[in-house]
Amino acid sequence: MALSWLLVLLAITSTTLSTNPGVTVRLTDKGLQYGKQLGIAALQKELQSVHIPDFSGTKRVSPIGKVTYSLTNMRLVNTGLPRSAVNLVPGTGVRLTIGNAFMNLHGDWRVKYLRIIKDRGSFNVNVNGLTISTTIAVKSDEMGRPVVSNTNCVATVGSAKVKFRGGASWLYNLFSKFINKALCKALQKQICPLVDKTVAGLNLKLKTLNVLAKVDKYAEIEYSMVSSPAVSQSSIDLNLK
């Protein structure tokens, strides 16, 4: 009897210490699409915090001459991510692609010209053709929980069209192309940092995952990962204890 118990104990010990998985869970396209929906919702929430710095400067406008201008209090009114796709990157994780996204902003403008003439009003900005492409690497942390990191993020803004309202808005429209380019550049600088923040937020949630399940008062099951997920072209395999 003692020998049989010893053999059972050795078998359990060797299984526990081994890095071989007790079970492999396969995540296929259906699971990826569900994960994409959660990721898109989180990213859209982060985009609400986009901040465009105030613009000011001078521009020579014919036939008036030098014009001093400022655009302030720019804030996001609406955003949309109508097209998105997720694909597996073998050996790494997943690639998230967002296309044809848009933003609508609102702000205030001021202008001074001919030294003494001042005017002010408001403006709307329609941002279209926003694209985001990023690769999210998936690994295992020291506790066997999944951890993600953002790599290779690229964001581009197709166009930003400003519409001025009130006062001498016709004056601003004379050099709106210059302002449009400046807004596109300012937006592009902010998108990928917001993607990084979104991924970091996912890690905070992943750290709360429980990797132990109690069977009764004498036993529990540990289902942490024994290695980083194996990513192929068609699925992600999670090797669990």
Coordinates of C-alpha atoms in Angstrom, one line a residue:
M1 CA 0.0 0.0 0.0
A2 CA 2.8 2.4 1.0
L3 CA 4.5 1.7 -2.3
S4 CA 1.4 2.4 -4.4
W5 CA 0.9 5.8 -2.6
L6 CA 4.5 6.6 -3.2
L7 CA 4.1 5.9 -7.0
V8 CA 1.0 8.1 -7.1
L9 CA 2.8 10.9 -5.3
L10 CA 5.7 10.7 -7.7
A11 CA 3.4 10.8 -10.7
I12 CA 1.6 13.9 -9.3
T13 CA 4.8 15.6 -8.5
S14 CA 6.3 15.0 -12.0
T15 CA 3.2 16.2 -13.7
T16 CA 3.0 19.4 -11.6
L17 CA 6.7 20.3 -12.2
S18 CA 6.5 19.5 -15.9
T19 CA 6.0 22.3 -18.5
N20 CA 3.8 20.0 -20.5
P21 CA 0.2 21.3 -20.7
G22 CA -2.6 19.4 -19.0
V23 CA -5.1 20.8 -21.6
T24 CA -4.9 23.0 -24.7
V25 CA -7.6 25.6 -25.4
R26 CA -7.9 26.7 -29.0
L27 CA -9.1 30.2 -29.8
T28 CA -10.5 30.3 -33.3
D29 CA -12.0 33.1 -35.5
K30 CA -15.3 33.3 -33.6
G31 CA -13.4 34.0 -30.4
L32 CA -11.2 36.6 -32.1
Q33 CA -14.2 38.5 -33.5
Y34 CA -15.6 38.7 -29.9
G35 CA -12.3 40.0 -28.7
K36 CA -12.2 42.5 -31.5
Q37 CA -15.6 43.9 -30.4
L38 CA -14.3 44.5 -26.9
G39 CA -11.1 46.1 -28.2
I40 CA -12.9 48.4 -30.6
A41 CA -15.2 49.5 -27.8
A42 CA -12.3 50.2 -25.5
L43 CA -10.4 52.1 -28.2
Q44 CA -13.4 54.3 -29.1
K45 CA -13.7 55.2 -25.5
E46 CA -10.1 56.3 -25.3
L47 CA -10.4 58.3 -28.5
Q48 CA -12.9 60.5 -26.6
S49 CA -10.0 61.9 -24.7
V50 CA -8.1 63.1 -27.8
H51 CA -6.8 66.6 -27.2
I52 CA -5.8 69.1 -30.0
P53 CA -3.6 71.9 -28.7
D54 CA -4.4 75.5 -29.5
F55 CA -3.1 76.9 -32.7
S56 CA -1.8 80.5 -33.2
G57 CA 0.4 82.3 -35.5
T58 CA 0.5 84.8 -38.4
K59 CA -0.2 84.4 -42.1
R60 CA 0.1 86.8 -44.9
V61 CA -3.2 86.9 -46.8
S62 CA -3.6 88.9 -50.0
P63 CA -4.8 91.7 -50.3
I64 CA -5.2 92.3 -46.6
G65 CA -1.6 91.6 -45.5
K66 CA -0.5 90.0 -42.3
V67 CA -3.2 88.3 -40.2
T68 CA -2.8 87.1 -36.6
Y69 CA -5.0 84.1 -35.8
S70 CA -5.7 81.6 -33.1
L71 CA -7.8 78.4 -32.8
T72 CA -8.7 77.4 -29.2
N73 CA -10.9 75.2 -27.1
M74 CA -10.9 72.4 -29.6
R75 CA -12.9 69.4 -28.4
L76 CA -14.2 66.1 -29.8
V77 CA -17.9 66.0 -30.5
N78 CA -18.2 62.6 -32.3
T79 CA -16.1 59.7 -33.4
G80 CA -16.8 56.5 -35.4
L81 CA -14.9 53.3 -36.3
P82 CA -17.1 51.8 -39.0
R83 CA -14.6 49.4 -40.5
S84 CA -12.3 47.1 -38.6
A85 CA -10.6 43.7 -39.0
V86 CA -8.5 41.4 -36.9
N87 CA -5.9 38.9 -38.3
L88 CA -3.5 36.5 -36.6
V89 CA 0.2 37.1 -36.9
P90 CA 1.9 33.7 -36.5
G91 CA 4.4 33.6 -33.6
T92 CA 3.4 37.0 -32.3
G93 CA -0.3 37.7 -31.7
V94 CA -3.0 39.6 -33.6
R95 CA -3.1 42.6 -36.0
L96 CA -5.9 45.1 -35.6
T97 CA -6.8 47.3 -38.6
I98 CA -9.2 50.1 -38.6
G99 CA -10.2 52.0 -41.7
N100 CA -12.5 54.8 -42.8
A101 CA -12.8 56.2 -39.2
F102 CA -14.0 59.7 -38.7
M103 CA -14.0 62.5 -36.0
N104 CA -15.9 65.7 -35.6
L105 CA -14.5 68.5 -33.5
H106 CA -15.6 72.0 -32.4
G107 CA -13.7 75.0 -31.3
D108 CA -13.3 78.8 -31.3
W109 CA -11.3 81.2 -33.5
R110 CA -10.0 84.7 -33.2
V111 CA -8.4 87.0 -35.8
K112 CA -6.7 90.4 -35.9
Y113 CA -5.7 92.2 -39.1
L114 CA -4.9 95.7 -40.4
R115 CA -3.5 96.2 -36.8
I116 CA -6.8 97.3 -35.3
I117 CA -9.6 95.0 -36.7
K118 CA -10.5 92.0 -34.4
D119 CA -13.0 89.3 -34.9
R120 CA -14.0 86.0 -33.5
G121 CA -16.3 83.0 -34.1
S122 CA -16.6 79.2 -33.9
F123 CA -15.6 76.4 -36.2
N124 CA -16.2 72.7 -36.9
V125 CA -13.7 70.2 -38.1
N126 CA -14.6 67.0 -40.0
V127 CA -11.8 64.5 -39.9
N128 CA -12.2 61.6 -42.4
G129 CA -10.1 58.7 -43.7
L130 CA -8.5 57.9 -40.3
T131 CA -6.7 54.5 -40.5
I132 CA -5.0 52.6 -37.7
S133 CA -2.9 49.5 -38.0
T134 CA -1.3 47.9 -35.0
T135 CA 0.1 44.5 -33.9
I136 CA -0.7 43.2 -30.4
A137 CA 1.7 40.7 -29.1
V138 CA 0.3 38.0 -26.7
K139 CA 2.5 36.3 -24.1
S140 CA 2.3 34.8 -20.6
D141 CA 3.4 36.6 -17.5
E142 CA 5.1 35.0 -14.4
M143 CA 1.7 33.9 -13.0
G144 CA 0.5 32.2 -16.1
R145 CA -1.9 34.9 -17.1
P146 CA -2.0 36.4 -20.6
V147 CA -0.3 39.7 -21.1
V148 CA -0.5 41.9 -24.3
S149 CA 1.8 44.6 -25.7
N150 CA 1.3 47.0 -28.6
T151 CA 3.9 47.1 -31.4
N152 CA 4.2 48.5 -34.9
C153 CA 1.4 51.0 -34.6
V154 CA 0.8 53.3 -37.6
A155 CA -1.9 55.9 -37.8
T156 CA -2.8 58.2 -40.7
V157 CA -5.4 60.9 -41.2
G158 CA -6.8 61.2 -44.7
S159 CA -8.2 64.7 -44.4
A160 CA -9.3 67.4 -42.0
K161 CA -11.8 70.0 -43.3
V162 CA -12.4 73.2 -41.3
K163 CA -15.7 75.1 -41.6
F164 CA -15.6 78.6 -39.9
R165 CA -18.7 80.3 -38.6
G166 CA -19.5 83.8 -37.4
G167 CA -17.7 87.1 -37.9
A168 CA -15.3 87.4 -40.8
S169 CA -15.1 83.6 -41.3
W170 CA -14.5 84.3 -45.0
L171 CA -11.1 85.5 -44.0
Y172 CA -10.1 82.2 -42.3
N173 CA -11.4 80.3 -45.3
L174 CA -8.7 82.0 -47.4
F175 CA -5.9 79.9 -45.6
S176 CA -8.0 77.0 -44.4
K177 CA -5.7 74.5 -46.3
F178 CA -2.8 75.5 -44.1
I179 CA -4.9 74.9 -41.0
N180 CA -6.2 71.6 -42.3
K181 CA -2.7 70.2 -42.7
A182 CA -1.7 71.4 -39.2
L183 CA -4.7 69.6 -37.7
C184 CA -3.9 66.4 -39.5
K185 CA -0.4 66.4 -38.2
A186 CA -1.5 67.1 -34.6
L187 CA -4.1 64.3 -34.7
Q188 CA -1.7 61.7 -36.1
K189 CA 0.7 62.3 -33.2
Q190 CA -2.0 61.3 -30.7
I191 CA -3.6 58.2 -32.1
C192 CA -0.9 55.6 -31.5
P193 CA -0.3 56.8 -27.8
L194 CA -4.0 56.3 -27.3
V195 CA -3.8 52.8 -28.7
D196 CA -0.9 52.1 -26.3
K197 CA -3.1 53.3 -23.4
T198 CA -6.0 51.1 -24.6
V199 CA -3.8 48.0 -24.6
A200 CA -2.4 48.9 -21.2
G201 CA -5.9 49.0 -19.9
L202 CA -6.5 45.5 -21.2
N203 CA -3.5 44.3 -19.2
L204 CA -5.0 45.7 -16.0
K205 CA -8.1 43.5 -16.6
L206 CA -6.1 40.5 -17.5
K207 CA -4.2 40.7 -14.3
T208 CA -7.5 40.1 -12.4
L209 CA -8.1 36.7 -14.1
N210 CA -8.3 33.9 -11.6
V211 CA -6.1 30.9 -12.4
L212 CA -7.3 28.8 -9.5
A213 CA -10.6 27.0 -9.2
K214 CA -11.7 25.3 -6.0
V215 CA -13.2 21.9 -6.4
D216 CA -14.0 21.5 -2.7
K217 CA -12.4 22.2 0.7
Y218 CA -9.7 19.7 0.0
A219 CA -8.8 20.3 -3.7
E220 CA -8.4 23.0 -6.3
I221 CA -7.5 23.1 -10.0
E222 CA -4.8 25.4 -11.4
Y223 CA -5.3 26.4 -15.0
S224 CA -2.6 29.0 -15.5
M225 CA -0.6 29.0 -18.8
V226 CA 2.6 26.9 -18.8
S227 CA 4.0 28.9 -21.8
S228 CA 3.2 31.8 -24.1
P229 CA 0.3 31.2 -26.5
A230 CA 1.1 29.5 -29.8
V231 CA -0.2 31.7 -32.6
S232 CA -0.7 30.2 -36.1
Q233 CA -2.4 31.5 -39.2
S234 CA -5.8 30.1 -38.1
S235 CA -5.9 29.9 -34.3
I236 CA -4.3 30.7 -30.9
D237 CA -3.5 27.7 -28.7
L238 CA -3.4 28.3 -24.9
N239 CA -1.5 25.6 -23.1
L240 CA -2.8 25.3 -19.5
K241 CA -1.9 23.3 -16.5

